[in-house]
Short mmCIF file of C-alpha atoms and ligand atoms in Angstrom, two decimals:
data_model
loop_
_atom_site.label_atom_id
_atom_site.label_comp_id
_atom_site.label_asym_id
_atom_site.label_seq_id
_atom_site.Cartn_x
_atom_site.Cartn_y
_atom_site.Cartn_z
CA MET A 1 -99.46 1.27 -11.39
CA PHE A 2 -102.33 2.45 -12.85
CA LEU A 3 -102.84 5.64 -15.82
CA SER A 4 -105.32 7.18 -16.96
CA LYS A 5 -105.13 8.76 -21.04
CA GLU A 6 -104.03 11.44 -20.41
CA GLU A 7 -101.12 10.46 -17.90
CA GLU A 8 -100.20 7.95 -20.62
CA ALA A 9 -100.25 10.82 -22.84
CA ILE A 10 -97.89 12.13 -21.38
CA LEU A 11 -95.49 9.25 -20.23
CA ASN A 12 -95.33 8.52 -24.44
CA GLY A 13 -94.11 12.76 -24.75
CA GLU A 14 -97.15 14.10 -26.51
CA MET A 15 -96.81 17.16 -23.95
CA GLY A 16 -92.86 17.91 -24.88
CA GLU A 17 -89.48 15.76 -23.58
CA GLY A 18 -89.52 17.38 -20.78
CA TYR A 19 -92.50 16.33 -19.20
CA ARG A 20 -92.11 12.80 -20.46
CA LYS A 21 -89.03 12.79 -18.47
CA ALA A 22 -90.71 13.33 -15.03
CA MET A 23 -93.66 11.29 -15.84
CA GLU A 24 -91.15 8.83 -16.33
CA LEU A 25 -89.34 9.35 -13.17
CA LEU A 26 -92.95 9.35 -10.60
CA VAL A 27 -93.85 6.41 -12.40
CA ALA A 28 -90.17 4.40 -11.83
CA LEU A 29 -91.40 5.58 -8.70
CA GLY A 30 -94.45 4.54 -8.32
CA ASP A 31 -93.50 1.58 -9.22
CA ILE A 32 -91.02 0.70 -7.19
CA ARG A 33 -92.92 2.19 -3.69
CA GLY A 34 -95.88 0.10 -4.48
CA ALA A 35 -98.24 2.84 -5.51
CA ASP A 36 -101.67 2.36 -6.59
CA CYS A 37 -102.36 5.12 -9.00
CA PHE A 38 -101.58 8.99 -8.88
CA VAL A 39 -102.75 11.53 -6.65
CA GLU A 40 -103.46 15.39 -7.83
CA ILE A 41 -100.68 17.89 -6.15
CA LYS A 42 -101.64 21.03 -4.38
CA SER A 43 -97.85 22.37 -3.34
CA ALA A 44 -94.39 21.53 -4.13
CA HIS A 45 -92.08 22.05 -2.16
CA VAL A 46 -87.87 21.28 -4.31
CA SER A 47 -85.40 21.08 -2.21
CA GLY A 48 -81.77 20.62 -4.35
CA VAL A 49 -81.27 24.96 -4.28
CA SER A 50 -77.01 26.10 -2.70
CA TYR A 51 -74.90 25.10 -5.86
CA LEU A 52 -73.08 23.50 -2.66
CA THR A 53 -74.70 20.82 -1.81
CA ILE A 54 -76.19 20.35 -5.99
CA GLY A 55 -73.03 21.29 -7.87
CA ASP A 56 -72.02 21.35 -11.53
CA ALA A 57 -74.44 18.83 -12.28
CA GLY A 58 -76.93 20.01 -10.89
CA ILE A 59 -77.01 22.89 -13.49
CA GLU A 60 -77.20 21.66 -16.00
CA LEU A 61 -79.43 19.03 -15.66
CA LEU A 62 -81.53 22.07 -14.30
CA LYS A 63 -81.37 24.66 -17.17
CA GLU A 64 -81.30 20.94 -19.48
CA TRP A 65 -84.91 20.54 -18.09
CA ALA A 66 -85.30 24.22 -18.79
CA SER A 67 -84.61 24.74 -22.21
CA ASN A 68 -87.73 21.75 -22.77
CA GLY A 69 -89.63 24.60 -21.81
CA VAL A 70 -91.54 22.54 -19.19
CA GLN A 71 -93.83 24.83 -16.44
CA THR A 72 -95.14 23.77 -13.09
CA ARG A 73 -98.42 23.05 -13.03
CA VAL A 74 -99.23 23.83 -9.70
CA PRO A 75 -97.44 26.74 -6.78
CA THR A 76 -94.03 25.88 -6.04
CA THR A 77 -91.60 26.90 -4.15
CA THR A 78 -87.28 26.29 -3.39
CA ASN A 79 -85.35 25.71 -0.28
CA PRO A 80 -82.98 28.11 0.85
CA ALA A 81 -79.59 28.91 -1.41
CA GLY A 82 -76.25 28.95 -1.14
CA LEU A 83 -76.70 32.55 -0.49
CA ASP A 84 -77.94 35.79 0.79
CA MET A 85 -78.51 36.77 -2.97
CA GLU A 86 -77.87 40.59 -1.52
CA SER A 87 -75.26 40.43 1.74
CA TRP A 88 -72.30 37.88 -0.05
CA GLN A 89 -70.66 40.37 -1.51
CA LYS A 90 -71.02 42.47 2.04
CA LEU A 91 -69.64 39.32 4.00
CA GLY A 92 -66.87 37.83 1.27
CA PHE A 93 -68.32 34.99 -0.61
CA PRO A 94 -66.23 34.20 -3.71
CA LYS A 95 -67.73 35.81 -6.94
CA ARG A 96 -67.96 32.28 -8.66
CA PHE A 97 -70.46 31.03 -6.27
CA ALA A 98 -72.43 33.51 -6.55
CA GLU A 99 -72.68 32.98 -10.02
CA LYS A 100 -73.53 29.09 -10.19
CA GLN A 101 -76.40 30.07 -7.44
CA ARG A 102 -77.45 32.38 -9.30
CA GLU A 103 -77.57 29.82 -12.56
CA ILE A 104 -79.74 27.69 -10.17
CA LEU A 105 -81.89 30.55 -9.42
CA ASP A 106 -82.61 31.82 -13.05
CA ALA A 107 -83.35 27.49 -14.36
CA TYR A 108 -86.06 26.80 -11.24
CA ALA A 109 -87.49 30.09 -12.46
CA ARG A 110 -87.23 29.49 -15.77
CA MET A 111 -89.63 27.10 -15.22
CA GLY A 112 -92.30 29.07 -13.40
CA VAL A 113 -90.57 28.20 -9.68
CA LYS A 114 -90.89 30.82 -6.91
CA THR A 115 -87.56 30.67 -5.91
CA SER A 116 -88.83 31.44 -1.76
CA CYS A 117 -85.46 30.45 -0.35
CA THR A 118 -86.39 28.89 2.58
CA CYS A 119 -87.38 25.54 4.56
CA ILE A 120 -90.16 26.97 5.96
CA PRO A 121 -92.92 26.77 3.24
CA TYR A 122 -94.91 26.94 5.85
CA ILE A 123 -95.18 29.48 7.23
CA THR A 124 -94.47 31.88 5.09
CA ASN A 125 -95.46 31.72 1.89
CA ASN A 126 -96.41 28.22 1.22
CA MET A 127 -98.47 26.67 3.35
CA PRO A 128 -101.27 24.16 2.88
CA THR A 129 -104.84 23.12 4.55
CA SER A 130 -105.19 19.75 5.94
CA GLY A 131 -106.16 17.05 3.89
CA GLU A 132 -104.02 18.76 1.02
CA HIS A 133 -102.29 15.86 -0.80
CA ILE A 134 -98.15 17.92 -1.71
CA ALA A 135 -95.09 17.05 -3.23
CA TRP A 136 -92.61 17.96 -1.71
CA ALA A 137 -88.50 17.81 -0.75
CA GLU A 138 -87.10 19.35 2.34
CA SER A 139 -87.69 17.14 5.92
CA ASN A 140 -88.05 19.53 8.04
CA ALA A 141 -90.94 20.53 6.29
CA VAL A 142 -92.55 17.77 5.45
CA ALA A 143 -93.01 16.73 8.84
CA TYR A 144 -94.49 19.99 10.02
CA ALA A 145 -96.78 20.01 7.02
CA ASN A 146 -97.62 16.42 7.71
CA SER A 147 -98.19 16.49 11.92
CA ILE A 148 -98.99 19.39 12.13
CA LEU A 149 -101.05 21.09 9.45
CA GLY A 150 -102.49 17.59 8.07
CA ALA A 151 -101.26 17.73 4.75
CA MET A 152 -99.91 14.59 3.20
CA THR A 153 -96.04 14.13 1.64
CA ASN A 154 -93.98 11.64 1.44
CA ARG A 155 -90.03 13.15 1.87
CA GLU A 156 -90.23 13.56 -1.60
CA SER A 157 -86.19 13.93 -3.06
CA GLY A 158 -85.12 17.37 -4.50
CA ILE A 159 -85.85 15.76 -8.49
CA SER A 160 -88.82 14.32 -8.04
CA ALA A 161 -90.64 17.37 -6.31
CA LEU A 162 -89.48 19.45 -9.38
CA ALA A 163 -91.20 16.00 -11.50
CA ALA A 164 -94.54 16.55 -9.59
CA ALA A 165 -94.60 19.97 -10.01
CA LEU A 166 -93.94 19.37 -13.45
CA VAL A 167 -96.85 17.37 -14.02
CA GLY A 168 -99.19 18.14 -10.91
CA LYS A 169 -99.65 14.83 -9.67
CA VAL A 170 -97.31 12.66 -7.29
CA PRO A 171 -97.90 8.19 -7.04
CA ARG A 172 -99.89 7.41 -4.20
CA HIS A 173 -98.16 5.81 -1.85
CA GLY A 174 -97.34 5.78 1.56
CA LEU A 175 -98.28 9.18 3.53
CA HIS A 176 -100.35 10.65 0.84
CA LEU A 177 -102.46 6.46 2.17
CA GLU A 178 -104.59 7.79 5.20
CA LYS A 179 -103.69 3.98 6.72
CA ASN A 180 -100.06 5.16 7.44
CA ARG A 181 -100.31 7.95 8.88
CA ARG A 182 -101.78 6.04 12.57
CA PRO A 183 -98.73 5.69 15.30
CA THR A 184 -96.38 3.44 15.47
CA PHE A 185 -94.16 3.83 18.48
CA GLU A 186 -95.14 5.83 21.90
CA VAL A 187 -92.51 7.75 23.71
CA ILE A 188 -93.27 8.93 27.00
CA VAL A 189 -91.09 12.50 27.75
CA GLU A 190 -88.67 11.69 31.57
CA HIS A 191 -86.92 14.72 30.67
CA GLU A 192 -88.24 18.40 31.07
CA LEU A 193 -88.04 20.04 27.83
CA LYS A 194 -87.67 23.41 28.12
CA ASP A 195 -86.66 24.66 25.14
CA PRO A 196 -86.06 24.05 20.89
CA PHE A 197 -82.45 22.08 22.00
CA ASP A 198 -84.30 20.21 24.08
CA TYR A 199 -86.73 19.12 21.70
CA SER A 200 -83.65 18.70 18.65
CA ALA A 201 -81.95 16.50 21.00
CA ILE A 202 -84.49 14.14 21.86
CA GLY A 203 -85.77 14.20 18.02
CA TYR A 204 -82.73 13.72 16.85
CA TYR A 205 -82.05 10.48 19.52
CA ILE A 206 -85.02 8.85 18.21
CA GLY A 207 -84.74 9.78 14.47
CA GLN A 208 -81.82 7.59 14.65
CA GLU A 209 -82.37 5.11 16.45
CA MET A 210 -86.05 4.50 15.19
CA GLU A 211 -88.45 4.19 12.47
CA GLY A 212 -92.56 5.12 12.10
CA ILE A 213 -94.47 7.18 13.87
CA PRO A 214 -93.87 8.20 16.39
CA LEU A 215 -96.90 9.42 19.12
CA PHE A 216 -95.24 11.81 22.13
CA ASN A 217 -97.01 11.38 25.33
CA GLY A 218 -96.61 14.03 28.58
CA VAL A 219 -94.68 17.13 26.17
CA ARG A 220 -96.86 21.07 25.09
CA PRO A 221 -94.61 22.05 23.06
CA GLY A 222 -95.01 25.57 20.44
CA LEU A 223 -95.15 25.90 16.65
CA VAL A 224 -91.04 26.89 17.54
CA GLU A 225 -90.38 23.65 19.44
CA MET A 226 -91.74 21.25 17.15
CA LYS A 227 -90.34 22.78 13.65
CA ALA A 228 -87.48 21.93 16.22
CA LEU A 229 -88.30 18.36 16.77
CA GLY A 230 -89.60 17.50 13.64
CA ALA A 231 -86.22 18.66 11.61
CA ALA A 232 -84.37 16.56 13.86
CA LEU A 233 -86.33 13.81 14.15
CA ALA A 234 -85.87 13.79 9.59
CA THR A 235 -81.93 13.44 10.42
CA GLY A 236 -83.33 9.39 10.25
CA GLY A 237 -85.97 7.85 9.25
CA VAL A 238 -89.18 9.53 10.62
CA SER A 239 -91.42 12.40 8.29
CA MET A 240 -94.40 12.47 10.43
CA PHE A 241 -95.20 12.98 14.31
CA HIS A 242 -98.17 13.12 16.83
CA VAL A 243 -98.32 15.21 19.68
CA LYS A 244 -100.62 13.91 22.60
CA GLY A 245 -103.72 16.51 22.86
CA ILE A 246 -102.02 18.76 20.01
CA THR A 247 -101.85 18.28 16.82
CA PRO A 248 -104.53 17.33 14.87
CA ALA A 249 -104.68 13.69 14.28
CA ALA A 250 -102.92 12.52 17.53
CA ASN A 251 -106.32 11.36 19.35
CA LEU A 252 -107.94 9.75 16.61
CA SER A 253 -106.79 6.18 17.90
CA ASP A 254 -106.93 4.91 21.94
CA ALA A 255 -104.54 2.02 20.40
CA LYS A 256 -101.57 1.00 22.01
CA TYR A 257 -98.21 1.21 21.16
CA GLU A 258 -95.14 -0.53 21.74
CA ARG A 259 -93.72 1.90 24.56
CA ILE A 260 -89.82 3.84 24.87
CA HIS A 261 -89.21 6.11 27.00
CA MET A 262 -87.07 8.53 26.88
CA GLY A 263 -84.53 10.92 29.37
CA THR A 264 -81.96 12.83 30.72
CA THR A 265 -79.81 10.20 29.41
CA GLU A 266 -80.48 10.10 26.27
CA LEU A 267 -80.55 13.98 25.94
CA GLN A 268 -76.98 13.92 27.24
CA GLU A 269 -76.28 11.38 25.38
CA ALA A 270 -77.36 12.17 21.28
CA ARG A 271 -75.62 16.65 22.07
CA GLU A 272 -72.06 14.34 22.73
CA GLN A 273 -72.51 12.31 19.32
CA LEU A 274 -73.37 16.05 17.40
CA ASN A 275 -70.21 17.88 19.54
CA THR A 276 -67.39 17.49 17.08
CA ALA A 277 -66.27 20.64 18.76
CA ASP A 278 -63.16 21.22 20.83
CA GLY A 279 -65.58 23.75 22.62
CA ALA A 280 -63.89 27.06 19.59
CA VAL A 281 -67.00 28.35 18.23
CA ASP A 282 -66.46 31.08 14.93
CA VAL A 283 -69.58 32.17 14.47
CA ILE A 284 -73.17 31.23 16.26
CA CYS A 285 -75.83 29.20 13.61
CA ILE A 286 -79.35 29.72 14.34
CA GLY A 287 -82.10 28.99 12.49
CA CYS A 288 -82.46 25.53 11.35
CA PRO A 289 -85.00 25.36 10.45
CA HIS A 290 -85.16 28.51 9.42
CA CYS A 291 -86.47 31.16 12.91
CA THR A 292 -89.68 33.57 12.79
CA VAL A 293 -89.69 36.53 13.59
CA GLU A 294 -89.87 35.79 17.37
CA GLU A 295 -87.51 33.42 17.10
CA VAL A 296 -84.30 36.62 15.51
CA VAL A 297 -85.35 38.66 18.90
CA ARG A 298 -85.39 36.37 21.56
CA VAL A 299 -82.22 35.71 19.76
CA SER A 300 -81.29 39.78 20.78
CA LYS A 301 -82.93 39.67 23.43
CA LEU A 302 -79.44 37.84 24.72
CA LYS A 303 -77.27 40.31 24.06
CA PRO A 304 -74.71 37.57 22.70
CA ARG A 305 -71.08 38.16 23.22
CA LYS A 306 -69.68 36.48 20.28
CA GLN A 307 -70.65 37.23 16.63
CA THR A 308 -74.71 35.72 15.65
CA TRP A 309 -75.85 34.76 11.87
CA VAL A 310 -79.75 34.35 12.76
CA PHE A 311 -80.69 32.46 9.39
CA THR A 312 -84.28 33.27 8.24
CA SER A 313 -86.87 33.63 5.44
CA ARG A 314 -86.71 37.12 2.93
CA TYR A 315 -90.58 37.10 4.31
CA ASN A 316 -89.53 38.30 7.59
CA LYS A 317 -87.28 41.74 6.16
CA LYS A 318 -90.12 43.52 6.64
CA ALA A 319 -90.88 43.31 9.60
CA LEU A 320 -87.10 42.71 11.25
CA GLU A 321 -86.74 45.87 9.12
CA GLY A 322 -87.89 48.07 11.98
CA ILE A 323 -86.97 46.07 15.41
CA ARG A 324 -83.25 47.94 16.38
CA LEU A 325 -81.05 44.67 16.91
CA HIS A 326 -78.03 43.47 18.79
CA GLU A 327 -75.18 44.87 17.28
CA ASN A 328 -73.88 41.15 17.65
CA VAL A 329 -76.78 39.86 15.88
CA ASN A 330 -76.23 39.11 12.28
CA VAL A 331 -79.60 39.24 10.08
CA ILE A 332 -79.17 36.53 6.76
CA TYR A 333 -81.97 36.14 4.29
CA ASP A 334 -82.26 33.15 1.47
CA THR A 335 -80.05 30.72 3.50
CA CYS A 336 -78.46 29.01 6.28
CA MET A 337 -75.48 27.29 8.18
CA VAL A 338 -75.22 24.09 6.45
CA VAL A 339 -75.90 25.22 2.16
CA SER A 340 -73.21 27.94 2.32
CA PRO A 341 -70.18 28.17 2.14
CA LEU A 342 -68.89 28.76 5.29
CA ARG A 343 -65.58 27.07 4.64
CA ASP A 344 -64.80 29.36 2.08
CA ILE A 345 -65.06 32.69 4.06
CA GLY A 346 -62.94 30.82 6.93
CA ILE A 347 -64.91 29.92 9.00
CA LYS A 348 -64.68 26.30 10.37
CA SER A 349 -66.53 26.68 13.56
CA ILE A 350 -69.47 26.83 14.94
CA GLY A 351 -71.70 26.84 17.63
CA VAL A 352 -75.95 25.24 16.68
CA ASN A 353 -78.62 24.99 18.86
CA SER A 354 -80.21 22.75 16.23
CA ALA A 355 -78.78 18.58 15.98
CA LYS A 356 -80.37 18.94 12.38
CA ALA A 357 -77.40 21.74 11.58
CA ALA A 358 -75.24 20.14 13.85
CA PHE A 359 -75.86 16.73 11.98
CA TYR A 360 -74.94 18.06 8.59
CA ALA A 361 -72.09 20.39 9.11
CA SER A 362 -70.43 17.28 10.21
CA SER A 363 -71.41 15.67 7.95
CA LEU A 364 -71.92 17.65 4.54
CA SER A 365 -69.80 20.59 5.12
CA GLY A 366 -67.23 19.64 7.24
CA LEU A 367 -67.04 21.98 10.36
CA ASP A 368 -66.47 21.56 13.51
CA VAL A 369 -70.28 22.20 15.63
CA THR A 370 -70.56 22.70 18.73
CA PHE A 371 -74.37 22.25 19.92
CA ALA A 372 -75.69 22.69 22.99
CA PRO A 373 -78.91 25.43 23.99
CA LEU A 374 -78.59 28.81 22.76
CA ASP A 375 -78.26 30.94 26.07
CA GLU A 376 -75.00 28.18 27.19
CA MET A 377 -73.25 29.35 23.89
CA VAL A 378 -74.06 34.24 24.16
CA ILE A 379 -72.20 34.17 27.42
FE1 F3S B 1 -83.62 24.70 6.94
FE2 F3S B 1 -81.37 24.76 5.94
FE3 F3S B 1 -81.68 23.87 8.38
S1 F3S B 1 -83.01 24.43 5.07
S2 F3S B 1 -83.52 22.82 7.92
S3 F3S B 1 -81.91 25.61 8.15
S4 F3S B 1 -79.70 22.39 6.83
#
């Protein structure tokens, strides 16, 4: 991999140990993935923010990096934390977890990272434009940025996104190259996809079964549905998709691709795979990825009969405070149903309409999950 004089100087430690470590990591990744050189980035978004997912080892790593005095070179935001830092006591979460969570957020802040704690930076406070190179972790945000905004990013890990933020560059390979961003197969959808649940189920099925870049044909998703689709696709090996007639790059090529057909059977199969509960639901959890204000209002209008927690970004707080929501709807900021220690407060089973939430809440957090459309769960 070609390095400029400045990049070599960083690698030799001339800017300090923290930057040296960041550059060493990026060069190693670039070499493994066949990058030819670095490309400058406009922003970064890091995952690995919840104490539930990174633990004490993660805290030590972040603190050590922060103690080297490093600062991010580009605007950098964070994924959700493990708690709503303003309401964790009211919800009964353990104090020790909150203290550990504070240490993590403080370490990021010391490095110049904006602790925004949301997985929808693309509609809140970190909005890249078409053609911009960025270094984002968080798979749903990667899919959204590549597919809908036309920004260019590989799916970074939390650590590689942070290293890129400190250096201001990433190795150029994969989705940073135009030639790798074209569709590799076409999906003909033969089932009418009505709401985010349907898009989530079909996205999950394809994400598990296929690799590459799908071109969807026969669907007309809005932004909320594409948010759900991207998140579900990214539970597997898909970091970018096109929708014929909708996403910006989808009509660039008339090339013929391998075609696969998706319908009711695949939708049903995804639903069955992701249901691990016997129907009992302690709490309905909506907001994977984080809800927009409109989604929160939509949930409230359904007048859920069960306790319903809606996870969203703190950037939506002002707008939501002016809206009267149904008594069973509890809005929670900064965190989500997957990275929050729900079992610590006695929650064992949740209902979700997101395939990504179903997949990880079950596999990472050990929760029983009902995966179903929202209007089925709220009655
Ligand atoms: Fe966001 Fe948590 Fe889902 S970080 S994409 S709500 S798993």
